[in-house]
Short mmCIF file of C-alpha atoms in Angstrom, two decimals:
data_model
loop_
_atom_site.label_atom_id
_atom_site.label_comp_id
_atom_site.label_asym_id
_atom_site.label_seq_id
_atom_site.Cartn_x
_atom_site.Cartn_y
_atom_site.Cartn_z
CA MET K 29 0.00 0.00 0.00
CA ILE K 30 1.27 3.47 -0.85
CA VAL K 31 0.34 6.94 0.35
CA VAL K 32 -0.51 9.52 -2.32
CA PRO K 33 -0.71 13.23 -1.41
CA ALA K 34 -3.72 15.09 -2.79
CA ILE K 35 -3.44 18.44 -4.53
CA ASP K 36 -6.81 20.07 -5.15
CA LEU K 37 -6.64 23.17 -7.34
CA ARG K 38 -8.90 26.17 -6.92
CA GLU K 39 -8.36 29.67 -8.30
CA GLY K 40 -4.69 28.93 -8.86
CA HIS K 41 -4.16 27.69 -5.30
CA CYS K 42 -3.74 24.32 -3.61
CA VAL K 43 -6.73 23.87 -1.29
CA GLN K 44 -8.45 21.35 0.93
CA LEU K 45 -12.20 21.35 1.57
CA ARG K 46 -14.18 19.88 4.44
CA GLY K 47 -16.94 17.48 3.48
CA GLY K 48 -16.71 18.46 -0.19
CA SER K 49 -18.10 21.91 0.63
CA TYR K 50 -16.74 24.79 -1.42
CA ASP K 51 -17.80 27.10 1.41
CA ASP K 52 -15.62 25.29 3.96
CA GLU K 53 -12.02 25.65 2.83
CA LEU K 54 -9.52 24.38 5.40
CA VAL K 55 -6.25 24.92 3.53
CA ARG K 56 -5.14 27.40 0.86
CA LEU K 57 -1.56 27.49 -0.41
CA ALA K 58 -0.40 29.90 -3.09
CA ASP K 59 2.01 27.76 -5.14
CA PRO K 60 0.71 24.28 -6.06
CA VAL K 61 3.82 23.47 -8.09
CA ALA K 62 6.01 24.17 -5.05
CA VAL K 63 3.70 21.95 -3.00
CA ALA K 64 4.09 19.14 -5.54
CA THR K 65 7.85 19.60 -5.53
CA ARG K 66 7.90 19.36 -1.75
CA TRP K 67 5.98 16.08 -1.79
CA ARG K 68 8.49 14.72 -4.30
CA GLU K 69 11.39 15.82 -2.10
CA LEU K 70 9.87 13.90 0.80
CA GLY K 71 9.93 10.74 -1.30
CA PHE K 72 6.35 10.41 -2.50
CA ALA K 73 6.18 8.83 -5.95
CA GLU K 74 2.56 9.61 -6.90
CA LEU K 75 0.27 12.63 -6.66
CA HIS K 76 -3.51 12.92 -6.99
CA VAL K 77 -4.29 16.27 -8.65
CA ILE K 78 -7.88 17.47 -9.08
CA ASP K 79 -8.89 20.73 -10.78
CA LEU K 80 -11.90 21.74 -8.68
CA ASP K 81 -12.64 24.77 -10.85
CA ALA K 82 -12.93 22.57 -13.95
CA ALA K 83 -15.06 20.07 -12.02
CA ILE K 84 -17.75 22.67 -11.35
CA GLY K 85 -17.37 24.60 -14.59
CA ARG K 86 -15.88 27.75 -13.07
CA GLY K 87 -12.61 27.96 -14.95
CA GLN K 88 -9.59 25.73 -15.04
CA ASN K 89 -6.02 25.39 -13.84
CA THR K 90 -4.54 23.85 -16.97
CA SER K 91 -1.12 25.48 -16.81
CA ILE K 92 -0.63 24.44 -13.18
CA VAL K 93 -1.64 20.86 -13.97
CA ALA K 94 0.83 20.80 -16.86
CA ALA K 95 3.62 22.18 -14.66
CA ILE K 96 3.02 19.52 -12.01
CA CYS K 97 2.91 16.76 -14.63
CA ALA K 98 6.23 18.04 -16.01
CA LEU K 99 8.02 17.40 -12.71
CA SER K 100 10.35 14.44 -13.04
CA GLY K 101 10.10 11.41 -10.80
CA LEU K 102 6.37 11.59 -10.17
CA ASP K 103 3.34 9.67 -11.44
CA VAL K 104 0.56 12.25 -11.49
CA HIS K 105 -3.10 11.24 -11.64
CA VAL K 106 -5.16 14.17 -12.94
CA GLY K 107 -8.90 14.79 -12.85
CA GLY K 108 -11.59 17.43 -12.57
CA GLY K 109 -14.05 18.23 -15.33
CA VAL K 110 -12.85 15.45 -17.66
CA ARG K 111 -15.98 14.67 -19.63
CA ASP K 112 -14.89 14.12 -23.24
CA ASP K 113 -12.24 12.27 -25.24
CA GLU K 114 -10.32 15.45 -26.00
CA SER K 115 -9.88 16.25 -22.31
CA VAL K 116 -8.53 12.78 -21.65
CA ILE K 117 -5.99 13.04 -24.47
CA ALA K 118 -4.96 16.58 -23.47
CA ARG K 119 -4.09 15.48 -19.93
CA LEU K 120 -2.22 12.41 -21.12
CA ASP K 121 -0.31 14.57 -23.59
CA ALA K 122 0.56 16.89 -20.69
CA GLY K 123 2.23 13.96 -18.94
CA ALA K 124 -0.43 12.56 -16.61
CA ARG K 125 0.14 8.94 -15.60
CA SER K 126 -3.60 8.46 -15.55
CA VAL K 127 -6.64 10.62 -16.14
CA VAL K 128 -9.29 10.54 -13.42
CA VAL K 129 -12.85 10.43 -14.76
CA GLY K 130 -15.99 10.50 -12.66
CA THR K 131 -19.16 12.38 -13.57
CA ARG K 132 -19.54 11.32 -17.19
CA ALA K 133 -18.01 7.91 -16.55
CA VAL K 134 -20.75 7.17 -14.02
CA ALA K 135 -23.56 8.45 -16.22
CA ASP K 136 -22.30 7.07 -19.54
CA ARG K 137 -20.73 3.65 -19.21
CA SER K 138 -20.24 3.31 -22.96
CA TRP K 139 -18.05 6.41 -22.91
CA LEU K 140 -16.00 5.03 -20.02
CA GLU K 141 -15.55 1.77 -21.91
CA ARG K 142 -14.45 3.63 -25.03
CA VAL K 143 -11.87 5.89 -23.40
CA ALA K 144 -10.51 3.12 -21.17
CA THR K 145 -10.14 0.76 -24.12
CA ALA K 146 -8.51 3.47 -26.23
CA ASN K 147 -6.11 4.35 -23.41
CA PRO K 148 -5.40 1.12 -21.53
CA ASP K 149 -3.89 1.48 -18.04
CA CYS K 150 -4.21 5.26 -18.33
CA VAL K 151 -7.72 5.96 -17.02
CA SER K 152 -8.73 5.99 -13.35
CA LEU K 153 -12.41 5.73 -12.40
CA ALA K 154 -13.38 8.08 -9.55
CA LEU K 155 -16.37 7.09 -7.44
CA ASP K 156 -17.24 9.88 -5.00
CA VAL K 157 -19.65 8.79 -2.29
CA ARG K 158 -21.89 10.69 0.11
CA GLY K 159 -24.46 8.94 2.29
CA GLY K 160 -23.61 5.61 0.67
CA ALA K 161 -24.49 6.78 -2.87
CA LEU K 162 -22.58 8.37 -5.70
CA THR K 163 -22.25 12.13 -5.89
CA THR K 164 -21.16 13.82 -9.13
CA ASP K 165 -20.45 17.19 -10.77
CA GLY K 166 -17.80 18.22 -8.29
CA TRP K 167 -19.80 16.76 -5.37
CA GLN K 168 -22.75 19.05 -6.14
CA VAL K 169 -25.23 16.50 -7.51
CA GLN K 170 -26.39 13.66 -5.28
CA THR K 171 -27.56 10.42 -6.89
CA THR K 172 -29.07 7.22 -5.53
CA SER K 173 -26.61 4.99 -7.41
CA ASP K 174 -24.61 2.34 -5.58
CA PRO K 175 -20.84 2.84 -6.02
CA ALA K 176 -20.27 -0.90 -5.76
CA ASP K 177 -22.49 -1.43 -8.81
CA ALA K 178 -20.42 1.12 -10.73
CA ALA K 179 -17.22 -0.67 -9.75
CA ARG K 180 -18.59 -4.05 -10.76
CA ALA K 181 -19.74 -2.66 -14.11
CA ALA K 182 -16.18 -1.54 -14.83
CA ALA K 183 -14.50 -4.73 -13.61
CA ALA K 184 -13.39 -5.91 -17.05
CA LEU K 185 -12.10 -2.56 -18.30
CA PRO K 186 -8.35 -1.89 -18.63
CA LEU K 187 -8.37 0.84 -15.98
CA TYR K 188 -5.35 2.04 -14.05
CA GLN K 189 -7.37 2.06 -10.83
CA VAL K 190 -10.70 2.68 -9.14
CA ILE K 191 -10.69 5.53 -6.62
CA VAL K 192 -13.39 5.76 -3.96
CA THR K 193 -13.72 8.97 -1.97
CA ALA K 194 -15.93 9.17 1.11
CA VAL K 195 -16.95 12.80 0.69
CA ASP K 196 -18.83 12.75 4.02
CA VAL K 197 -15.58 12.52 5.98
CA GLU K 198 -13.30 14.57 3.75
CA GLY K 199 -11.21 16.95 5.83
CA ASP K 200 -12.62 16.21 9.26
CA ALA K 201 -10.07 13.65 10.57
CA ARG K 202 -12.78 11.26 11.77
CA GLY K 203 -11.20 8.28 10.09
CA PRO K 204 -12.08 6.57 6.82
CA ASP K 205 -15.40 4.92 6.06
CA LEU K 206 -14.15 1.36 6.50
CA GLU K 207 -17.49 -0.25 5.69
CA LEU K 208 -17.55 1.57 2.35
CA VAL K 209 -13.99 0.42 1.68
CA ARG K 210 -14.93 -3.20 2.47
CA ARG K 211 -17.83 -3.01 0.01
CA MET K 212 -15.65 -1.52 -2.70
CA ARG K 213 -12.84 -4.02 -2.19
CA ALA K 214 -15.36 -6.83 -2.54
CA ALA K 215 -16.79 -5.23 -5.68
CA THR K 216 -13.57 -4.93 -7.67
CA SER K 217 -10.21 -6.61 -8.16
CA GLN K 218 -8.85 -3.45 -9.82
CA ARG K 219 -6.15 -1.40 -8.11
CA LEU K 220 -8.11 0.40 -5.38
CA GLY K 221 -7.39 3.91 -4.19
CA VAL K 222 -9.18 5.30 -1.13
CA ALA K 223 -9.62 8.90 0.02
CA GLY K 224 -11.43 10.63 2.84
CA GLY K 225 -10.97 10.93 6.58
CA VAL K 226 -7.53 9.35 7.01
CA ALA K 227 -5.91 10.93 10.07
CA SER K 228 -3.69 8.39 11.84
CA THR K 229 -1.31 5.51 11.37
CA ASP K 230 -4.07 3.30 12.79
CA ASP K 231 -6.27 4.38 9.87
CA LEU K 232 -3.50 3.43 7.48
CA ALA K 233 -3.13 0.03 9.15
CA SER K 234 -6.88 -0.58 8.88
CA LEU K 235 -6.85 0.24 5.18
CA ARG K 236 -3.85 -1.96 4.56
CA GLY K 237 -5.74 -4.78 6.28
CA LEU K 238 -8.56 -4.30 3.77
CA ASP K 239 -6.15 -4.74 0.83
CA VAL K 240 -6.26 -1.13 -0.28
CA ASP K 241 -3.55 -0.38 -2.83
CA ALA K 242 -3.25 3.40 -2.47
CA VAL K 243 -4.40 5.85 0.20
CA ILE K 244 -4.94 9.41 -1.00
CA ILE K 245 -4.43 11.92 1.81
CA GLY K 246 -4.98 15.65 1.80
CA THR K 247 -5.99 17.57 4.91
CA ALA K 248 -4.16 15.38 7.44
CA LEU K 249 -0.86 15.97 5.63
CA TYR K 250 -1.38 19.70 5.13
CA THR K 251 -2.44 20.41 8.70
CA GLY K 252 0.18 18.25 10.40
CA VAL K 253 -2.26 15.71 11.81
CA LEU K 254 -0.06 13.22 9.97
CA ASP K 255 3.64 14.03 9.68
CA PRO K 256 4.73 13.16 6.14
CA GLU K 257 8.35 12.86 7.23
CA ALA K 258 7.37 10.34 9.91
CA LEU K 259 5.54 7.99 7.53
CA SER K 260 7.54 4.82 7.10
CA GLN K 261 9.27 4.27 3.75
CA GLU K 262 7.01 1.38 2.88
CA LEU K 263 3.93 3.60 2.91
CA HIS K 264 4.98 5.96 0.14
CA THR K 265 7.37 4.15 -2.19
#
């Protein structure tokens, strides 16, 4: 299991939100590229970069994404507002290791199948969950769809990974939604990334015990709840 720092982009800054609420911003840092460079210096090999502005249709942070992807020695997984073939190709051309797709991928399975097949091992499926059901459009639209069903439907696709985010516990250090993780691990044999609520080494141990492949951490790293320099080598390389 590896640890992957999260970099969420908003208005040219690196931010962290609580509970997926754009009105509850916990962290705002002015230079996302410097943040990415710092994570690399600490030994992290992967980054999870989401353009929140693009996700909600209020602009984009394309040049920052490209600059982060251009950093050597990092596998960067990029998402936010990726809802057509051209957007997938543009991010791969910019150097992304995988492109994270969510909203359209959930609503249009034929599109997900097409882009995954056209770009094998280069597409990551994001399943954002609030109240046990999928939420889309930058966490602004709540559905009644079961994330496990979405994972099972994509089981045969040549994805890089499936990423499940428990939006309910994002940024509040309450611990991950372990029951959700159990359900998702049972639903897919794909590489599984988990985000939301991780705030202790005990949380990391619990996720490792559930056969999670990658843990995506934002707020706990930025606020010092987890000390990135204290994480053991095995957790981030």
